[in-house]
mmCIF file of C-alpha atoms in Angstrom:
data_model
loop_
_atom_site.group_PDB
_atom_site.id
_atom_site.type_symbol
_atom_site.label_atom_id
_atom_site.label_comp_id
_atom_site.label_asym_id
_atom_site.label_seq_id
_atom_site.Cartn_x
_atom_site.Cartn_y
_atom_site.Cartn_z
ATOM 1 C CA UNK A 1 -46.202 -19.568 -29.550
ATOM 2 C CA UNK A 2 -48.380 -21.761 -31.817
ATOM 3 C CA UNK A 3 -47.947 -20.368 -35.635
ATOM 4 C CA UNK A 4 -51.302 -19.165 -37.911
ATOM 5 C CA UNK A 5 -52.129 -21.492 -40.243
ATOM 6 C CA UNK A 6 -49.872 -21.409 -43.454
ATOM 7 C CA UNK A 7 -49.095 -23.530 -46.854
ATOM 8 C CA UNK A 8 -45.404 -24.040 -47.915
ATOM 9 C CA UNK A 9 -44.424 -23.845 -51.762
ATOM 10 C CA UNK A 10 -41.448 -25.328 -53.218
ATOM 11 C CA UNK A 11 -40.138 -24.048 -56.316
ATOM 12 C CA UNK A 12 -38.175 -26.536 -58.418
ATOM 13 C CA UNK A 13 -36.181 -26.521 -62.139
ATOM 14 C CA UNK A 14 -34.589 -28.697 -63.185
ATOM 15 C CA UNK A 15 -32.375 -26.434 -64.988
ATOM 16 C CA UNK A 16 -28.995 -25.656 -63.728
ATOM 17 C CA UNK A 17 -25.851 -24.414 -64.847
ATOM 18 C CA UNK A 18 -23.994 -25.585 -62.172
ATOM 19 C CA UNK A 19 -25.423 -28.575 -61.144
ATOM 20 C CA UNK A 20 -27.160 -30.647 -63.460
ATOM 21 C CA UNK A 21 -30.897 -32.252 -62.383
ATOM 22 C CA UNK A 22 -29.808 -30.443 -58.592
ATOM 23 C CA UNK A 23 -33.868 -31.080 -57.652
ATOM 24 C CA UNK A 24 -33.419 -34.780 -58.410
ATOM 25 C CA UNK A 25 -29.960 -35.329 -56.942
ATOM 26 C CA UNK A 26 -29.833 -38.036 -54.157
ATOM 27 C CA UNK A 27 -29.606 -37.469 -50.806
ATOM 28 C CA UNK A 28 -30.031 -40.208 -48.620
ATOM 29 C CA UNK A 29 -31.462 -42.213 -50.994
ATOM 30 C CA UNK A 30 -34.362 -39.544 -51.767
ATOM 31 C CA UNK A 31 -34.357 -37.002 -54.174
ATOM 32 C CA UNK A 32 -33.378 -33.548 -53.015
ATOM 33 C CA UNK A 33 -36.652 -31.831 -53.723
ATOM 34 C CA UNK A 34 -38.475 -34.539 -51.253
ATOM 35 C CA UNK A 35 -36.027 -33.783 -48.850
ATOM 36 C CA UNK A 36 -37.071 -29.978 -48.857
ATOM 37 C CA UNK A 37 -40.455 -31.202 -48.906
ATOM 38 C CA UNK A 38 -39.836 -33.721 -45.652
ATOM 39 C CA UNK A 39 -38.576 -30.387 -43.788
ATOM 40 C CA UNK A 40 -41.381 -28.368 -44.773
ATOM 41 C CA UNK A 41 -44.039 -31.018 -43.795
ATOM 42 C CA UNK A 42 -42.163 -30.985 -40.530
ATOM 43 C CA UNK A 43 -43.226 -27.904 -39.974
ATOM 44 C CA UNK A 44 -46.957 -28.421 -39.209
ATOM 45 C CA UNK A 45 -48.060 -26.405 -42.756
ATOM 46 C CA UNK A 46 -51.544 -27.261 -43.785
ATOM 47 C CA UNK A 47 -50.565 -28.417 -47.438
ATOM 48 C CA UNK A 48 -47.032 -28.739 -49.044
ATOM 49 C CA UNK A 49 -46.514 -28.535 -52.935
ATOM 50 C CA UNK A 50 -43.491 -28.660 -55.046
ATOM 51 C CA UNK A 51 -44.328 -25.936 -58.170
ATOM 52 C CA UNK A 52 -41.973 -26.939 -61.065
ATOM 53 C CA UNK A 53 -41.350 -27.068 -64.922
ATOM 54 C CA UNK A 54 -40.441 -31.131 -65.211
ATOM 55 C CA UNK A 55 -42.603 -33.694 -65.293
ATOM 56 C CA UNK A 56 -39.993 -35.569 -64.089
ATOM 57 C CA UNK A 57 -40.034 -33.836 -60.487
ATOM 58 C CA UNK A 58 -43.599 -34.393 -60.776
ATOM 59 C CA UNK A 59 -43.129 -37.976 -61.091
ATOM 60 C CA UNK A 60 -40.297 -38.289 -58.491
ATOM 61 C CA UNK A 61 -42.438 -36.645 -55.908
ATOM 62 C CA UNK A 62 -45.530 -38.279 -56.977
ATOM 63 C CA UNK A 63 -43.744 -41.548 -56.310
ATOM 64 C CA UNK A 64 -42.757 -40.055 -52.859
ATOM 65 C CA UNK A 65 -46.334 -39.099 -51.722
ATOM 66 C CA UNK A 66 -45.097 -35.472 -51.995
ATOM 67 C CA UNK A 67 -48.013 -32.711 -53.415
ATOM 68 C CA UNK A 68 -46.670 -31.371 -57.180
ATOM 69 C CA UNK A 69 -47.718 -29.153 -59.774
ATOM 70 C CA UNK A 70 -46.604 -28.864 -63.141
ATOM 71 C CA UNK A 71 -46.318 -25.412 -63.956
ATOM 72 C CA UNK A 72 -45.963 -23.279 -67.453
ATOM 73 C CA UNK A 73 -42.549 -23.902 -68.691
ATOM 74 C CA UNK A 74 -41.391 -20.606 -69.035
ATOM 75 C CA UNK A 75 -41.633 -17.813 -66.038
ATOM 76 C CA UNK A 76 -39.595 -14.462 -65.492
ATOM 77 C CA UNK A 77 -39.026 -15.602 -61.686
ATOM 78 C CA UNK A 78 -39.317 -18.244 -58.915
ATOM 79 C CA UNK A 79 -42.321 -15.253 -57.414
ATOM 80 C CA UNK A 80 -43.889 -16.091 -60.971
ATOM 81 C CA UNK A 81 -44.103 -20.072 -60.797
ATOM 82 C CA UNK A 82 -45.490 -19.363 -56.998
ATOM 83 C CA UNK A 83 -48.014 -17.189 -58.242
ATOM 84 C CA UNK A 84 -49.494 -19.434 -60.494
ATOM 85 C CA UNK A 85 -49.169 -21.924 -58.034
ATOM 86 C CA UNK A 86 -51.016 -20.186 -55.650
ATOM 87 C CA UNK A 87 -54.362 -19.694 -58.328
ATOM 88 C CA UNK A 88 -53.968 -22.893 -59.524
ATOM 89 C CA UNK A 89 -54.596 -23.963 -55.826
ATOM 90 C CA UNK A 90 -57.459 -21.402 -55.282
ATOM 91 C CA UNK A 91 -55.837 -20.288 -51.897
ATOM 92 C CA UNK A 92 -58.104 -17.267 -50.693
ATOM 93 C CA UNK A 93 -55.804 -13.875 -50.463
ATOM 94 C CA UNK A 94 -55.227 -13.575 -46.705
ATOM 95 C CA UNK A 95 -53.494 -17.313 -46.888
ATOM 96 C CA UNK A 96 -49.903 -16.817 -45.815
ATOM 97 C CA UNK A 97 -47.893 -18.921 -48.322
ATOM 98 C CA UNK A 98 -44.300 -20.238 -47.039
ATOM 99 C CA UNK A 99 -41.579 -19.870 -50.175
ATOM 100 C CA UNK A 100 -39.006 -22.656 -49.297
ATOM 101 C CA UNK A 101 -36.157 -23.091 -51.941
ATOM 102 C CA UNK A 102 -35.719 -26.370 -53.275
ATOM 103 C CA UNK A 103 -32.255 -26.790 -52.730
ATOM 104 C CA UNK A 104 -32.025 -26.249 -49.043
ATOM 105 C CA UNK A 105 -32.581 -29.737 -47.934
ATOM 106 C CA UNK A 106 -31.727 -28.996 -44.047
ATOM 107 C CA UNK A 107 -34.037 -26.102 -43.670
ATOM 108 C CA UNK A 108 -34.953 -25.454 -39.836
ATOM 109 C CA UNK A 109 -38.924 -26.164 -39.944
ATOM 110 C CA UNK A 110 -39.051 -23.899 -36.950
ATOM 111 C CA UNK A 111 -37.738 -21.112 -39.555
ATOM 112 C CA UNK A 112 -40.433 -21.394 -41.434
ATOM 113 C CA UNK A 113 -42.577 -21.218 -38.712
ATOM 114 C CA UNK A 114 -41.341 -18.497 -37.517
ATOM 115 C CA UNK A 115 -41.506 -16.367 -40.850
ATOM 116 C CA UNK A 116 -44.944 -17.373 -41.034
ATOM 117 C CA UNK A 117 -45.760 -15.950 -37.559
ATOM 118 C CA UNK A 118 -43.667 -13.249 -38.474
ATOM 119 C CA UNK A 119 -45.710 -12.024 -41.353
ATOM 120 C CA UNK A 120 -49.219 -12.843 -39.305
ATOM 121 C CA UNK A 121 -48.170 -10.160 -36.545
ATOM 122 C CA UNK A 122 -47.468 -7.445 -38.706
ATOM 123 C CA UNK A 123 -50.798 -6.962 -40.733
ATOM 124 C CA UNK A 124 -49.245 -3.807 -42.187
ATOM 125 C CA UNK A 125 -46.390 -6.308 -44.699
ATOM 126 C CA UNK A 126 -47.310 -8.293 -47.483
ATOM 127 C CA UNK A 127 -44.179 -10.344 -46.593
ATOM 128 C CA UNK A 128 -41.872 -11.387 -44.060
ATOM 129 C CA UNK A 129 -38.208 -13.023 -44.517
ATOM 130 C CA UNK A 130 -35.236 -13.974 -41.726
ATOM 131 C CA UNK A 131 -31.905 -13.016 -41.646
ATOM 132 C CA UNK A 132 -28.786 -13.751 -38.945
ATOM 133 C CA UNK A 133 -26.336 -11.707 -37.600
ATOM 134 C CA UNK A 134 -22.704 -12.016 -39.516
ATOM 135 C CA UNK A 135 -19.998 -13.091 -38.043
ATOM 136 C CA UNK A 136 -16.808 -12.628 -40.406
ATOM 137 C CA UNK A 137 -16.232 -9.544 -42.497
ATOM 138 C CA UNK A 138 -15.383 -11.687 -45.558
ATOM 139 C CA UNK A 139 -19.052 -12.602 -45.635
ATOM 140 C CA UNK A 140 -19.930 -8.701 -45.187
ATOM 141 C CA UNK A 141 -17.554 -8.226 -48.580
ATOM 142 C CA UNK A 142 -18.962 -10.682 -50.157
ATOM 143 C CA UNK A 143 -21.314 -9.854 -52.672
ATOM 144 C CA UNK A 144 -22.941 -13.156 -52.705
ATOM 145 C CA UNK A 145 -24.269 -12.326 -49.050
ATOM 146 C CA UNK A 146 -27.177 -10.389 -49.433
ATOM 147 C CA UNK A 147 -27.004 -8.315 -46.594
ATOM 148 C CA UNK A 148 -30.485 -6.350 -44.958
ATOM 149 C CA UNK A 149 -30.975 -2.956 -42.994
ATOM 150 C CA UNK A 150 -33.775 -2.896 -40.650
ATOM 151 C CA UNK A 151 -36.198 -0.091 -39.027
ATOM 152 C CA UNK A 152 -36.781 -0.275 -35.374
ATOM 153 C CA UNK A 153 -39.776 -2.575 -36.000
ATOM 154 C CA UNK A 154 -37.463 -5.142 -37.597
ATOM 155 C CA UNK A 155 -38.801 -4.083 -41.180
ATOM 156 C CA UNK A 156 -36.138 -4.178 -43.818
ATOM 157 C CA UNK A 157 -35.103 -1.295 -45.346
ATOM 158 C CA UNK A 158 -32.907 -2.090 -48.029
ATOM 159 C CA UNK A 159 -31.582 -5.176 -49.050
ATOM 160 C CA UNK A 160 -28.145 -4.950 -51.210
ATOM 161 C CA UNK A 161 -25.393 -7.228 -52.065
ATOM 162 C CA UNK A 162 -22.740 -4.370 -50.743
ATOM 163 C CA UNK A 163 -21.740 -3.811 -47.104
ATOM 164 C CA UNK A 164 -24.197 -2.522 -45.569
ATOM 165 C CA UNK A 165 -24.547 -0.693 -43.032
ATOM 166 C CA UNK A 166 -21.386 0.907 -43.090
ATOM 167 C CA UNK A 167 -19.957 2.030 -39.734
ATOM 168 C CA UNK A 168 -18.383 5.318 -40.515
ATOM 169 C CA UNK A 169 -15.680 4.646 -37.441
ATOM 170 C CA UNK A 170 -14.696 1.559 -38.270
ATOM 171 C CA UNK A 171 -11.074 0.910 -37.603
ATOM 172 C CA UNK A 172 -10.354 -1.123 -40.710
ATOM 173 C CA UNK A 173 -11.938 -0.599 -44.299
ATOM 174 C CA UNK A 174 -11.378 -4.660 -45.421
ATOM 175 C CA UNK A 175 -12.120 -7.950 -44.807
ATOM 176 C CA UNK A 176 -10.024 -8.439 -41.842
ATOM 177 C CA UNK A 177 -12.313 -6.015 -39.742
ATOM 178 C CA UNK A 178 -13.680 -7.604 -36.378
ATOM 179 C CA UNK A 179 -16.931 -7.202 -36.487
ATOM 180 C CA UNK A 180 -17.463 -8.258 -32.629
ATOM 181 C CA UNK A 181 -16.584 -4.430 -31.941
ATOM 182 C CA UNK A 182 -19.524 -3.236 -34.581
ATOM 183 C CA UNK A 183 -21.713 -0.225 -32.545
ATOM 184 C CA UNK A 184 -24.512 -2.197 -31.022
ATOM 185 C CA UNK A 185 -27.893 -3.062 -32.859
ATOM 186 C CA UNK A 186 -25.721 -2.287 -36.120
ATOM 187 C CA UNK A 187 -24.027 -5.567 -36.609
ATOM 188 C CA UNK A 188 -24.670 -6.506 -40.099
ATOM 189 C CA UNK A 189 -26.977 -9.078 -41.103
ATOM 190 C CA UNK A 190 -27.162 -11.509 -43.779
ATOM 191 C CA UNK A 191 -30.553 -12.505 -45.153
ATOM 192 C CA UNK A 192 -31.754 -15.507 -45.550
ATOM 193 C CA UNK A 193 -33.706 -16.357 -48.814
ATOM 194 C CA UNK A 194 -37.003 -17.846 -47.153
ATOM 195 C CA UNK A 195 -40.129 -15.750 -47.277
ATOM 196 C CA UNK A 196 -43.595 -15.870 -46.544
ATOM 197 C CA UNK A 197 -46.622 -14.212 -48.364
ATOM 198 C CA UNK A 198 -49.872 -13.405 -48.297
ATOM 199 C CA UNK A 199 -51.419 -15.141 -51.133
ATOM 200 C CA UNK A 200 -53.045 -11.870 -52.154
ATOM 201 C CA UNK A 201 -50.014 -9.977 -52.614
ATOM 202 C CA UNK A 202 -48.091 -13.084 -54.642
ATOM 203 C CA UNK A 203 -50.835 -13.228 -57.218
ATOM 204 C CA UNK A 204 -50.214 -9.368 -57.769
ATOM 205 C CA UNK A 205 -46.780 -9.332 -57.061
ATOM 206 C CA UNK A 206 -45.523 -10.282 -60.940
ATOM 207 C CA UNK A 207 -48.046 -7.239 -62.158
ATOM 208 C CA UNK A 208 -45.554 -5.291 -60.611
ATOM 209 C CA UNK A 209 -43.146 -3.559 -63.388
ATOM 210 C CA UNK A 210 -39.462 -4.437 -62.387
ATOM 211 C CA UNK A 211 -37.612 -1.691 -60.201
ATOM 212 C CA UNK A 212 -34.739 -0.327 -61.518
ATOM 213 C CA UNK A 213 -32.929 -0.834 -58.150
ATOM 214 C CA UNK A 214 -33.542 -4.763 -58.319
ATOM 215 C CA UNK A 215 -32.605 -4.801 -61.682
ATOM 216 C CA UNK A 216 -28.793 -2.758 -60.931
ATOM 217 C CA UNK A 217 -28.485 -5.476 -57.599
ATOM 218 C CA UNK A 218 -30.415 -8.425 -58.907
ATOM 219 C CA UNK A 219 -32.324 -9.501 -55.937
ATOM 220 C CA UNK A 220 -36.180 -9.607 -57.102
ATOM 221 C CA UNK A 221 -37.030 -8.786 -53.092
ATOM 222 C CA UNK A 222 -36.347 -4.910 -53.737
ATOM 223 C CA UNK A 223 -38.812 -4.533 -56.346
ATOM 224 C CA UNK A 224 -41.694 -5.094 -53.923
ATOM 225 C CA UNK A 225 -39.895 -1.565 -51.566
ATOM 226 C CA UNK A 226 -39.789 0.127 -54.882
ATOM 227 C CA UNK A 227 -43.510 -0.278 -55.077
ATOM 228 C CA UNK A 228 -43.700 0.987 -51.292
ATOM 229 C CA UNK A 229 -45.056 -2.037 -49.698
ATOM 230 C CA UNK A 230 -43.313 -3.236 -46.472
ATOM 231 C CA UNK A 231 -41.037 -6.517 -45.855
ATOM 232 C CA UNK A 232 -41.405 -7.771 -42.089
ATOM 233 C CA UNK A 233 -37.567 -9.466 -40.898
ATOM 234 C CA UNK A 234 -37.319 -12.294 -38.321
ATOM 235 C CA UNK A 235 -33.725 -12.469 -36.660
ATOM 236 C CA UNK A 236 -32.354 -15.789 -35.926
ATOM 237 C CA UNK A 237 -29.543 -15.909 -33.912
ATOM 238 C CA UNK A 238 -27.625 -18.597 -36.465
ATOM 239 C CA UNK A 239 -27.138 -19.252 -40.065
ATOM 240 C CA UNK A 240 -29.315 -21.722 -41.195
ATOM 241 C CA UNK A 241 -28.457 -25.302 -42.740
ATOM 242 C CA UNK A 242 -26.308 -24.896 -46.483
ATOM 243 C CA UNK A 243 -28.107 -25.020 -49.423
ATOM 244 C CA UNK A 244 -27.275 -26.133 -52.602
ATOM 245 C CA UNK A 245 -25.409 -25.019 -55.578
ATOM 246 C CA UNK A 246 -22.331 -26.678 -56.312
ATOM 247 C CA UNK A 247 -21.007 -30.220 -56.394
ATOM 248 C CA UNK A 248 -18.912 -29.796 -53.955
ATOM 249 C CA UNK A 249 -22.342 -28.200 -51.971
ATOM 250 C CA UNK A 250 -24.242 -31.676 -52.795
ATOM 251 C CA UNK A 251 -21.191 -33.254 -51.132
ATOM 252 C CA UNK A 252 -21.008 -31.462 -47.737
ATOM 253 C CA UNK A 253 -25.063 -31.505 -47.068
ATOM 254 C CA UNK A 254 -24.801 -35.385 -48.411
ATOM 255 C CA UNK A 255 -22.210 -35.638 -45.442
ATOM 256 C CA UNK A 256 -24.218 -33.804 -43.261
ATOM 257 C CA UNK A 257 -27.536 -35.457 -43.874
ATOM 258 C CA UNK A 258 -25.773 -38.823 -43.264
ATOM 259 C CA UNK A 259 -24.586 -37.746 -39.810
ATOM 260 C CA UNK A 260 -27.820 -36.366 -38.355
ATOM 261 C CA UNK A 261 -29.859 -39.518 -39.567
ATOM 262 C CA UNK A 262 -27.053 -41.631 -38.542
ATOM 263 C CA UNK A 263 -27.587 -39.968 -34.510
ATOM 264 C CA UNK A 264 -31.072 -41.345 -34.551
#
């Protein structure tokens, strides 16, 4: 299925507690944030721009022929740079706008594809995300897996960093539960933090007063339920590549990198 026409937006800061510069960091001899870009222009979008706070991720992707914008210093939320991103770039309000992370260096192009078709087929969302079935419990415990619950149209219904959903027969209560015996349709799914948007809908979206619920789980996604508007989910069978966050993440998609490019 050929995907509508969409734009991908790459939020970078340079800001990090835990990794210092992380957009700039070298991978491959690149910087990280043209490596997100490289994925995303794989994709087919129609335009590609990083939106960040540092003119010196503007320069570094200037340098790499990479689309950037330099963006107010100061914003509440990645959803916040984007939307100013989005009027600064005068995209009309039925555009569907592709929110790629700039730390995941080994996205799937076809996943953002997909979102993107995703959101075009359900005219009733102002979004659409992906998520992927878990495989180990300890993931399902882990409250740095944001885990989704989804309608029978594959539209999420909550989004929560707990287990969720719980299976009320569930022979064990911890970690070590198999979840290759969870009732079927229920296995749990992790989501995956890649949206797209309709332009509209971005440009209003930081009008929105926070939601007390996203504000108790801190995941800005649950705000736009609270308001009542709908969040289309595309399933993908596996996790997609590992982001960034660490040192020790740099090192393992450094490694990783290096043995894909080394293949070709």
């Amino acid at each position: 299925m050929t995907p509508p026409p969409f734009h991908v937006l790459i939020p970078a800061r340079r800001a990090s507690t835990r990794l210092p510069d992380k957009p700039l960091a070298d991978i491959g001899g690149a910087p990280m944030v043209v490596r997100v870009a490289e994925r995303a222009r794989a994709s087919g979008a129609l335009s590609c721009t990083v939106a960040t706070d540092d003119q010196a991720i503007v320069d570094a992707c200037t340098r790499a022929g990479v689309d950037a914008l330099l963006t107010r210093p100061v914003h509440p939320s990645g959803s916040d740079r984007l939307a100013e991103a989005v009027a600064r770039l005068g995209l009309p309000d039925d555009a569907i706008v592709v929110n790629v992370q700039g730390d995941e260096p080994l996205i799937d192009p076809a996943l953002l594809q997909a979102v993107a078709q995703r959101l075009h087929a359900r005219p009733d969302c102002v979004m659409a995300t992906a998520a992927h079935p878990l495989a180990d419990a300890t993931e399902l415990f882990n409250p740095n897996v944001v885990k989704v619950v989804l309608d029978a149209r594959d539209t999420a219904l909550l989004f929560s960093r707990a287990p969720i959903p719980w299976w009320r027969d569930a022979p064990r209560h911890d970690a070590t539960l198999d979840l290759s015996g969870w009732p079927v349709g229920l296995r749990p799914l992790r989501h995956i933090g890649l949206y797209a948007y309709r332009a509209g809908f971005l440009r209003a979206f930081p009008t929105l007063p926070p939601a007390p619920l996203e504000q108790c789980e801190s995941l800005e996604q649950l705000r736009v339920l609270w308001h009542g508007q709908r969040i289309a989910v595309h399933i993908t069978p596996e996790a997609p590549g590992p982001g960034v966050d660490t040192p020790d993440d740099l090192a393992r998609v450094r490694a990783l990198w290096a043995v894909r490019h080394a293949a070709r």
